Amino acid sequence: MRNRTVAANWKMNMPPKETKEFLDKLLPEIRETDLNLIICAPFVSIQTVVDCLKGTKIHVGAQNMYFEDRGAYTGEISPVMLKEIGVSHVILGHSERRKYFGETNEIVNKKIIKALEHGLVPMACCGESLKIRGDGLAKQYIHRQIMEMLQGVRKEDVSKCIFSYEPIWAIGTGIGATKEQAEEGCMEIRRCIESMYGSETSNNVTVLYGGSVNSSNAHTIFPIQDIDGGLLGTAGLSMDFARVVKIREEYK
Ligand code: 13P
């Protein structure tokens, strides 16, 4: 379903103690909103986030998971474990996981299918490097990522997913994509989903933009029809998150 969304990807930040201190400050600023808010914390801080968010409608997300329920997979975390402690969303296929941990579309595909099997909402990420953009291949690249990540995913499950266009060159740089670039990437996600599942599905999925979103540029991104919200890295670690939420509320 299409939802106005603001999500935070804390990455490898916010140990449990800091998490509690931060959420104590942040929560009064965001708890009344009717937006779809998701806080994606590192595994060891998830329980603290769950406790702090009790009684609110804010969702708790993880940043990764493995594609098996249990077994001899040293160091991995399964969807069963995430569900049990109150996680509802999981970021999958973030470019940092692809770059540093060798995740491929095939692996992400397995994870998406497994997350859906357990009723977790996959937040599937895609986005091109500067080189691919420079070569004029950004759209084809996004298209292929989405196609491969969604192999074997049923139509009724696709609309449960959230997709995020995160051009690698815009992540952590402070220089976000322009309005046109963000729109183009998000539209390409919808176009690919349309070619696989039809326009009703593609019009109904939530598509976010991520890459240096903050309260200074959110006004240019959120009015765009094809973009339902933002996935915030850096700005999700400060009170700027609350300012971005307020800006998202301004646009229907
Ligand atoms: P920044 O907002 O720090 O650019 O990070 C974006 C991101 O990677 C969200 O997943």
PDB file of C-alpha atoms and ligand atoms in Angstrom:
ATOM      1  CA  MET A   1       0.000   0.000   0.000  1.00  0.00           C
ATOM      2  CA  ARG A   2       1.146   3.510  -0.743  1.00  0.00           C
ATOM      3  CA  ASN A   3       2.011   5.390   2.443  1.00  0.00           C
ATOM      4  CA  ARG A   4       3.555   8.737   3.238  1.00  0.00           C
ATOM      5  CA  THR A   5       6.712   7.521   4.928  1.00  0.00           C
ATOM      6  CA  VAL A   6       9.788   8.796   6.700  1.00  0.00           C
ATOM      7  CA  ALA A   7      12.308   6.152   7.731  1.00  0.00           C
ATOM      8  CA  ALA A   8      15.639   6.334   9.513  1.00  0.00           C
ATOM      9  CA  ASN A   9      18.500   3.994   8.716  1.00  0.00           C
ATOM     10  CA  TRP A  10      20.831   4.386  11.661  1.00  0.00           C
ATOM     11  CA  LYS A  11      23.491   2.175  10.053  1.00  0.00           C
ATOM     12  CA  MET A  12      26.268   1.247  12.533  1.00  0.00           C
ATOM     13  CA  ASN A  13      25.373   4.055  14.936  1.00  0.00           C
ATOM     14  CA  MET A  14      23.356   4.348  18.146  1.00  0.00           C
ATOM     15  CA  PRO A  15      24.343   1.772  20.758  1.00  0.00           C
ATOM     16  CA  PRO A  16      21.504   0.977  23.224  1.00  0.00           C
ATOM     17  CA  LYS A  17      22.245   3.706  25.799  1.00  0.00           C
ATOM     18  CA  GLU A  18      22.513   6.420  23.175  1.00  0.00           C
ATOM     19  CA  THR A  19      19.378   5.041  21.507  1.00  0.00           C
ATOM     20  CA  LYS A  20      17.343   5.568  24.668  1.00  0.00           C
ATOM     21  CA  GLU A  21      18.706   9.085  25.229  1.00  0.00           C
ATOM     22  CA  PHE A  22      18.016  10.036  21.617  1.00  0.00           C
ATOM     23  CA  LEU A  23      14.497   8.581  21.452  1.00  0.00           C
ATOM     24  CA  ASP A  24      13.556  10.268  24.744  1.00  0.00           C
ATOM     25  CA  LYS A  25      14.276  13.584  23.024  1.00  0.00           C
ATOM     26  CA  LEU A  26      12.903  12.695  19.591  1.00  0.00           C
ATOM     27  CA  LEU A  27       9.644  10.987  20.499  1.00  0.00           C
ATOM     28  CA  PRO A  28       7.708  13.992  21.830  1.00  0.00           C
ATOM     29  CA  GLU A  29       8.349  15.684  18.464  1.00  0.00           C
ATOM     30  CA  ILE A  30       7.098  12.863  16.248  1.00  0.00           C
ATOM     31  CA  ARG A  31       4.628  10.725  18.161  1.00  0.00           C
ATOM     32  CA  GLU A  32       1.456  12.523  17.057  1.00  0.00           C
ATOM     33  CA  THR A  33       2.030  12.205  13.329  1.00  0.00           C
ATOM     34  CA  ASP A  34      -0.159  10.041  11.120  1.00  0.00           C
ATOM     35  CA  LEU A  35       2.740   9.365   8.760  1.00  0.00           C
ATOM     36  CA  ASN A  36       4.290   5.939   8.411  1.00  0.00           C
ATOM     37  CA  LEU A  37       7.491   6.253  10.464  1.00  0.00           C
ATOM     38  CA  ILE A  38      10.119   3.527  10.673  1.00  0.00           C
ATOM     39  CA  ILE A  39      13.268   3.461  12.794  1.00  0.00           C
ATOM     40  CA  CYS A  40      15.815   0.935  11.510  1.00  0.00           C
ATOM     41  CA  ALA A  41      18.316   0.291  14.267  1.00  0.00           C
ATOM     42  CA  PRO A  42      21.396  -1.925  14.594  1.00  0.00           C
ATOM     43  CA  PHE A  43      20.493  -5.382  15.969  1.00  0.00           C
ATOM     44  CA  VAL A  44      21.717  -4.786  19.529  1.00  0.00           C
ATOM     45  CA  SER A  45      19.664  -1.606  19.875  1.00  0.00           C
ATOM     46  CA  ILE A  46      16.414  -2.982  18.470  1.00  0.00           C
ATOM     47  CA  GLN A  47      15.053  -4.110  21.837  1.00  0.00           C
ATOM     48  CA  THR A  48      15.629  -0.616  23.246  1.00  0.00           C
ATOM     49  CA  VAL A  49      13.804   0.919  20.273  1.00  0.00           C
ATOM     50  CA  VAL A  50      10.905  -1.519  20.745  1.00  0.00           C
ATOM     51  CA  ASP A  51      10.660  -0.576  24.433  1.00  0.00           C
ATOM     52  CA  CYS A  52      10.865   3.171  23.789  1.00  0.00           C
ATOM     53  CA  LEU A  53       8.252   3.064  21.004  1.00  0.00           C
ATOM     54  CA  LYS A  54       5.702   0.990  22.907  1.00  0.00           C
ATOM     55  CA  GLY A  55       2.284   2.633  22.714  1.00  0.00           C
ATOM     56  CA  THR A  56       3.151   4.585  19.550  1.00  0.00           C
ATOM     57  CA  LYS A  57       2.412   3.694  15.923  1.00  0.00           C
ATOM     58  CA  ILE A  58       6.041   4.080  14.920  1.00  0.00           C
ATOM     59  CA  HIS A  59       7.486   0.946  13.351  1.00  0.00           C
ATOM     60  CA  VAL A  60      10.742  -0.748  14.236  1.00  0.00           C
ATOM     61  CA  GLY A  61      13.005  -1.978  11.466  1.00  0.00           C
ATOM     62  CA  ALA A  62      16.213  -3.967  11.133  1.00  0.00           C
ATOM     63  CA  GLN A  63      18.903  -3.203   8.562  1.00  0.00           C
ATOM     64  CA  ASN A  64      19.521  -6.749   7.390  1.00  0.00           C
ATOM     65  CA  MET A  65      18.606 -10.388   8.044  1.00  0.00           C
ATOM     66  CA  TYR A  66      19.517 -13.835   6.774  1.00  0.00           C
ATOM     67  CA  PHE A  67      17.345 -15.886   4.436  1.00  0.00           C
ATOM     68  CA  GLU A  68      17.011 -18.949   6.674  1.00  0.00           C
ATOM     69  CA  ASP A  69      14.872 -19.399   9.784  1.00  0.00           C
ATOM     70  CA  ARG A  70      17.561 -20.997  11.952  1.00  0.00           C
ATOM     71  CA  GLY A  71      20.681 -23.115  11.805  1.00  0.00           C
ATOM     72  CA  ALA A  72      24.465 -23.064  11.662  1.00  0.00           C
ATOM     73  CA  TYR A  73      24.989 -19.583  10.220  1.00  0.00           C
ATOM     74  CA  THR A  74      27.418 -18.003  12.648  1.00  0.00           C
ATOM     75  CA  GLY A  75      26.839 -14.320  13.157  1.00  0.00           C
ATOM     76  CA  GLU A  76      23.546 -14.113  11.288  1.00  0.00           C
ATOM     77  CA  ILE A  77      20.096 -13.014  12.471  1.00  0.00           C
ATOM     78  CA  SER A  78      16.907 -14.639  11.222  1.00  0.00           C
ATOM     79  CA  PRO A  79      13.455 -13.223  10.464  1.00  0.00           C
ATOM     80  CA  VAL A  80      12.027 -15.445  13.209  1.00  0.00           C
ATOM     81  CA  MET A  81      14.197 -13.655  15.767  1.00  0.00           C
ATOM     82  CA  LEU A  82      13.297 -10.227  14.422  1.00  0.00           C
ATOM     83  CA  LYS A  83       9.570 -10.970  14.496  1.00  0.00           C
ATOM     84  CA  GLU A  84       9.719 -12.275  18.040  1.00  0.00           C
ATOM     85  CA  ILE A  85      11.142  -9.036  19.431  1.00  0.00           C
ATOM     86  CA  GLY A  86       8.693  -6.790  17.604  1.00  0.00           C
ATOM     87  CA  VAL A  87      10.399  -5.852  14.351  1.00  0.00           C
ATOM     88  CA  SER A  88       8.029  -5.193  11.438  1.00  0.00           C
ATOM     89  CA  HIS A  89      10.332  -3.887   8.685  1.00  0.00           C
ATOM     90  CA  VAL A  90      13.734  -4.807   7.325  1.00  0.00           C
ATOM     91  CA  ILE A  91      16.032  -2.904   4.963  1.00  0.00           C
ATOM     92  CA  LEU A  92      17.352  -5.281   2.302  1.00  0.00           C
ATOM     93  CA  GLY A  93      19.928  -4.737  -0.413  1.00  0.00           C
ATOM     94  CA  HIS A  94      21.321  -1.456   0.846  1.00  0.00           C
ATOM     95  CA  SER A  95      24.285  -0.386  -1.306  1.00  0.00           C
ATOM     96  CA  GLU A  96      26.608  -0.571   1.715  1.00  0.00           C
ATOM     97  CA  ARG A  97      25.722  -4.256   2.139  1.00  0.00           C
ATOM     98  CA  ARG A  98      26.313  -4.798  -1.549  1.00  0.00           C
ATOM     99  CA  LYS A  99      29.653  -2.973  -1.471  1.00  0.00           C
ATOM    100  CA  TYR A 100      31.195  -4.225   1.796  1.00  0.00           C
ATOM    101  CA  PHE A 101      29.489  -7.590   2.245  1.00  0.00           C
ATOM    102  CA  GLY A 102      29.124  -8.824  -1.304  1.00  0.00           C
ATOM    103  CA  GLU A 103      25.331  -8.930  -1.434  1.00  0.00           C
ATOM    104  CA  THR A 104      23.984  -9.618  -4.892  1.00  0.00           C
ATOM    105  CA  ASN A 105      20.485  -9.214  -6.318  1.00  0.00           C
ATOM    106  CA  GLU A 106      20.136 -12.975  -5.993  1.00  0.00           C
ATOM    107  CA  ILE A 107      20.871 -12.910  -2.261  1.00  0.00           C
ATOM    108  CA  VAL A 108      18.595  -9.914  -1.748  1.00  0.00           C
ATOM    109  CA  ASN A 109      15.871 -11.758  -3.660  1.00  0.00           C
ATOM    110  CA  LYS A 110      16.098 -14.715  -1.256  1.00  0.00           C
ATOM    111  CA  LYS A 111      15.923 -12.331   1.688  1.00  0.00           C
ATOM    112  CA  ILE A 112      12.883 -10.499   0.302  1.00  0.00           C
ATOM    113  CA  ILE A 113      11.018 -13.782  -0.179  1.00  0.00           C
ATOM    114  CA  LYS A 114      11.952 -14.946   3.333  1.00  0.00           C
ATOM    115  CA  ALA A 115      10.979 -11.635   4.944  1.00  0.00           C
ATOM    116  CA  LEU A 116       7.574 -11.758   3.246  1.00  0.00           C
ATOM    117  CA  GLU A 117       7.071 -15.350   4.358  1.00  0.00           C
ATOM    118  CA  HIS A 118       7.377 -14.124   7.951  1.00  0.00           C
ATOM    119  CA  GLY A 119       5.223 -11.045   7.528  1.00  0.00           C
ATOM    120  CA  LEU A 120       8.107  -8.593   7.657  1.00  0.00           C
ATOM    121  CA  VAL A 121       7.961  -5.615   5.292  1.00  0.00           C
ATOM    122  CA  PRO A 122      11.037  -5.636   3.045  1.00  0.00           C
ATOM    123  CA  MET A 123      12.465  -2.198   2.345  1.00  0.00           C
ATOM    124  CA  ALA A 124      14.281  -3.057  -0.864  1.00  0.00           C
ATOM    125  CA  CYS A 125      17.022  -0.659  -1.946  1.00  0.00           C
ATOM    126  CA  CYS A 126      18.440   0.011  -5.374  1.00  0.00           C
ATOM    127  CA  GLY A 127      20.531   2.704  -7.000  1.00  0.00           C
ATOM    128  CA  GLU A 128      23.424   3.245  -9.354  1.00  0.00           C
ATOM    129  CA  SER A 129      27.036   4.346  -8.894  1.00  0.00           C
ATOM    130  CA  LEU A 130      28.418   7.563 -10.345  1.00  0.00           C
ATOM    131  CA  LYS A 131      30.206   5.549 -13.042  1.00  0.00           C
ATOM    132  CA  ILE A 132      26.992   3.858 -14.185  1.00  0.00           C
ATOM    133  CA  ARG A 133      25.220   7.218 -14.229  1.00  0.00           C
ATOM    134  CA  GLY A 134      28.097   8.751 -16.170  1.00  0.00           C
ATOM    135  CA  ASP A 135      27.796   5.970 -18.730  1.00  0.00           C
ATOM    136  CA  GLY A 136      24.124   6.809 -19.181  1.00  0.00           C
ATOM    137  CA  LEU A 137      23.021   3.429 -17.833  1.00  0.00           C
ATOM    138  CA  ALA A 138      21.289   4.411 -14.575  1.00  0.00           C
ATOM    139  CA  LYS A 139      17.755   3.526 -15.634  1.00  0.00           C
ATOM    140  CA  GLN A 140      18.728   0.142 -17.076  1.00  0.00           C
ATOM    141  CA  TYR A 141      20.685  -0.626 -13.922  1.00  0.00           C
ATOM    142  CA  ILE A 142      17.787   0.200 -11.595  1.00  0.00           C
ATOM    143  CA  HIS A 143      15.432  -1.782 -13.803  1.00  0.00           C
ATOM    144  CA  ARG A 144      17.650  -4.833 -13.650  1.00  0.00           C
ATOM    145  CA  GLN A 145      18.138  -4.587  -9.883  1.00  0.00           C
ATOM    146  CA  ILE A 146      14.396  -4.470  -9.283  1.00  0.00           C
ATOM    147  CA  MET A 147      13.688  -7.267 -11.746  1.00  0.00           C
ATOM    148  CA  GLU A 148      16.262  -9.578 -10.203  1.00  0.00           C
ATOM    149  CA  MET A 149      15.312  -8.727  -6.628  1.00  0.00           C
ATOM    150  CA  LEU A 150      11.667  -9.524  -7.340  1.00  0.00           C
ATOM    151  CA  GLN A 151      12.124 -12.864  -9.133  1.00  0.00           C
ATOM    152  CA  GLY A 152       9.427 -15.226  -7.909  1.00  0.00           C
ATOM    153  CA  VAL A 153       7.761 -12.649  -5.653  1.00  0.00           C
ATOM    154  CA  ARG A 154       3.988 -12.859  -5.971  1.00  0.00           C
ATOM    155  CA  LYS A 155       1.952  -9.866  -7.126  1.00  0.00           C
ATOM    156  CA  GLU A 156       0.000  -9.657  -3.868  1.00  0.00           C
ATOM    157  CA  ASP A 157       3.289  -9.562  -1.945  1.00  0.00           C
ATOM    158  CA  VAL A 158       4.913  -6.846  -4.055  1.00  0.00           C
ATOM    159  CA  SER A 159       2.425  -4.251  -2.859  1.00  0.00           C
ATOM    160  CA  LYS A 160       3.444  -5.025   0.730  1.00  0.00           C
ATOM    161  CA  CYS A 161       7.059  -4.061  -0.026  1.00  0.00           C
ATOM    162  CA  ILE A 162       8.636  -0.642   0.262  1.00  0.00           C
ATOM    163  CA  PHE A 163      11.181   0.328  -2.369  1.00  0.00           C
ATOM    164  CA  SER A 164      13.892   2.908  -1.981  1.00  0.00           C
ATOM    165  CA  TYR A 165      15.865   4.610  -4.711  1.00  0.00           C
ATOM    166  CA  GLU A 166      19.256   5.421  -3.239  1.00  0.00           C
ATOM    167  CA  PRO A 167      21.820   6.580  -5.789  1.00  0.00           C
ATOM    168  CA  ILE A 168      25.182   5.582  -4.313  1.00  0.00           C
ATOM    169  CA  TRP A 169      26.772   8.920  -5.179  1.00  0.00           C
ATOM    170  CA  ALA A 170      24.159  10.776  -3.107  1.00  0.00           C
ATOM    171  CA  ILE A 171      24.582   8.702   0.064  1.00  0.00           C
ATOM    172  CA  GLY A 172      26.479  10.337   2.899  1.00  0.00           C
ATOM    173  CA  THR A 173      27.796  13.077   0.666  1.00  0.00           C
ATOM    174  CA  GLY A 174      25.487  15.880   1.766  1.00  0.00           C
ATOM    175  CA  ILE A 175      24.707  16.398  -1.904  1.00  0.00           C
ATOM    176  CA  GLY A 176      21.396  14.781  -2.668  1.00  0.00           C
ATOM    177  CA  ALA A 177      19.995  14.033  -6.077  1.00  0.00           C
ATOM    178  CA  THR A 178      18.184  16.855  -7.807  1.00  0.00           C
ATOM    179  CA  LYS A 179      14.419  16.788  -7.938  1.00  0.00           C
ATOM    180  CA  GLU A 180      14.591  15.461 -11.491  1.00  0.00           C
ATOM    181  CA  GLN A 181      17.157  12.761 -10.709  1.00  0.00           C
ATOM    182  CA  ALA A 182      15.229  11.523  -7.658  1.00  0.00           C
ATOM    183  CA  GLU A 183      11.979  11.498  -9.613  1.00  0.00           C
ATOM    184  CA  GLU A 184      13.558   9.672 -12.540  1.00  0.00           C
ATOM    185  CA  GLY A 185      14.970   6.929 -10.297  1.00  0.00           C
ATOM    186  CA  CYS A 186      11.711   6.421  -8.395  1.00  0.00           C
ATOM    187  CA  MET A 187       9.740   6.367 -11.632  1.00  0.00           C
ATOM    188  CA  GLU A 188      12.055   3.715 -13.005  1.00  0.00           C
ATOM    189  CA  ILE A 189      11.233   1.509 -10.017  1.00  0.00           C
ATOM    190  CA  ARG A 190       7.516   1.927 -10.758  1.00  0.00           C
ATOM    191  CA  ARG A 191       8.067   1.322 -14.465  1.00  0.00           C
ATOM    192  CA  CYS A 192       9.855  -1.945 -13.762  1.00  0.00           C
ATOM    193  CA  ILE A 193       7.148  -3.089 -11.350  1.00  0.00           C
ATOM    194  CA  GLU A 194       4.534  -2.136 -13.920  1.00  0.00           C
ATOM    195  CA  SER A 195       6.244  -4.252 -16.569  1.00  0.00           C
ATOM    196  CA  MET A 196       6.287  -7.223 -14.187  1.00  0.00           C
ATOM    197  CA  TYR A 197       2.988  -6.868 -12.329  1.00  0.00           C
ATOM    198  CA  GLY A 198       0.851  -4.229 -14.057  1.00  0.00           C
ATOM    199  CA  SER A 199       0.012  -0.601 -13.336  1.00  0.00           C
ATOM    200  CA  GLU A 200      -2.329  -1.158 -10.413  1.00  0.00           C
ATOM    201  CA  THR A 201       0.508  -2.744  -8.432  1.00  0.00           C
ATOM    202  CA  SER A 202       3.106  -0.200  -9.533  1.00  0.00           C
ATOM    203  CA  ASN A 203       0.851   2.718  -8.616  1.00  0.00           C
ATOM    204  CA  ASN A 204       0.199   1.262  -5.190  1.00  0.00           C
ATOM    205  CA  VAL A 205       3.672   0.500  -3.884  1.00  0.00           C
ATOM    206  CA  THR A 206       5.473   2.864  -1.563  1.00  0.00           C
ATOM    207  CA  VAL A 207       8.622   4.258  -3.148  1.00  0.00           C
ATOM    208  CA  LEU A 208      11.104   6.316  -1.142  1.00  0.00           C
ATOM    209  CA  TYR A 209      14.110   8.363  -2.058  1.00  0.00           C
ATOM    210  CA  GLY A 210      17.293   8.122   0.039  1.00  0.00           C
ATOM    211  CA  GLY A 211      20.571   9.985  -0.250  1.00  0.00           C
ATOM    212  CA  SER A 212      21.430  13.047   1.857  1.00  0.00           C
ATOM    213  CA  VAL A 213      17.788  13.866   2.627  1.00  0.00           C
ATOM    214  CA  ASN A 214      17.574  16.501   5.357  1.00  0.00           C
ATOM    215  CA  SER A 215      15.394  19.415   6.385  1.00  0.00           C
ATOM    216  CA  SER A 216      17.130  21.729   3.890  1.00  0.00           C
ATOM    217  CA  ASN A 217      16.263  19.693   0.803  1.00  0.00           C
ATOM    218  CA  ALA A 218      13.140  17.727   1.842  1.00  0.00           C
ATOM    219  CA  HIS A 219      10.955  20.529   0.425  1.00  0.00           C
ATOM    220  CA  THR A 220      12.222  19.765  -3.058  1.00  0.00           C
ATOM    221  CA  ILE A 221      11.737  15.964  -2.814  1.00  0.00           C
ATOM    222  CA  PHE A 222       8.439  15.472  -0.987  1.00  0.00           C
ATOM    223  CA  PRO A 223       6.085  17.333  -3.343  1.00  0.00           C
ATOM    224  CA  ILE A 224       6.984  14.871  -6.141  1.00  0.00           C
ATOM    225  CA  GLN A 225       4.025  12.604  -6.916  1.00  0.00           C
ATOM    226  CA  ASP A 226       6.023   9.433  -7.490  1.00  0.00           C
ATOM    227  CA  ILE A 227       7.991   9.756  -4.251  1.00  0.00           C
ATOM    228  CA  ASP A 228       6.185   8.714  -1.089  1.00  0.00           C
ATOM    229  CA  GLY A 229       8.851   9.719   1.377  1.00  0.00           C
ATOM    230  CA  GLY A 230      12.470   9.459   2.420  1.00  0.00           C
ATOM    231  CA  LEU A 231      14.944   7.000   3.875  1.00  0.00           C
ATOM    232  CA  LEU A 232      17.321   9.050   5.987  1.00  0.00           C
ATOM    233  CA  GLY A 233      20.841   8.125   7.052  1.00  0.00           C
ATOM    234  CA  THR A 234      22.668  11.057   8.615  1.00  0.00           C
ATOM    235  CA  ALA A 235      19.565  13.165   9.283  1.00  0.00           C
ATOM    236  CA  GLY A 236      17.941  10.188  10.998  1.00  0.00           C
ATOM    237  CA  LEU A 237      20.543  10.417  13.754  1.00  0.00           C
ATOM    238  CA  SER A 238      19.604  13.886  14.932  1.00  0.00           C
ATOM    239  CA  MET A 239      16.606  16.049  15.700  1.00  0.00           C
ATOM    240  CA  ASP A 240      16.605  16.907  12.017  1.00  0.00           C
ATOM    241  CA  PHE A 241      14.553  13.709  11.618  1.00  0.00           C
ATOM    242  CA  ALA A 242      11.632  15.440  13.372  1.00  0.00           C
ATOM    243  CA  ARG A 243      11.980  18.457  11.075  1.00  0.00           C
ATOM    244  CA  VAL A 244      11.893  16.196   8.013  1.00  0.00           C
ATOM    245  CA  VAL A 245       8.768  14.476   9.372  1.00  0.00           C
ATOM    246  CA  LYS A 246       7.082  17.888   9.719  1.00  0.00           C
ATOM    247  CA  ILE A 247       7.997  18.750   6.140  1.00  0.00           C
ATOM    248  CA  ARG A 248       6.609  15.410   4.887  1.00  0.00           C
ATOM    249  CA  GLU A 249       3.328  16.200   6.666  1.00  0.00           C
ATOM    250  CA  GLU A 250       2.945  19.351   4.567  1.00  0.00           C
ATOM    251  CA  TYR A 251       2.496  17.440   1.319  1.00  0.00           C
ATOM    252  CA  LYS A 252      -0.463  15.126   0.720  1.00  0.00           C
TER     253      LYS A 252
HETATM  254  P1  13P B   1      22.477   9.630   4.070  1.00  0.00           P
HETATM  255  O1  13P B   1      21.134  10.225   4.402  1.00  0.00           O
HETATM  256  O2  13P B   1      23.485   9.789   5.164  1.00  0.00           O
HETATM  257  O3  13P B   1      22.963  10.093   2.743  1.00  0.00           O
HETATM  258  O4  13P B   1      22.245   8.034   3.936  1.00  0.00           O
HETATM  259  C1  13P B   1      21.202   7.587   3.151  1.00  0.00           C
HETATM  260  C2  13P B   1      21.050   6.138   3.281  1.00  0.00           C
HETATM  261  O5  13P B   1      21.948   5.365   2.984  1.00  0.00           O
HETATM  262  C3  13P B   1      19.779   5.632   3.806  1.00  0.00           C
HETATM  263  O6  13P B   1      19.670   4.262   3.706  1.00  0.00           O
END
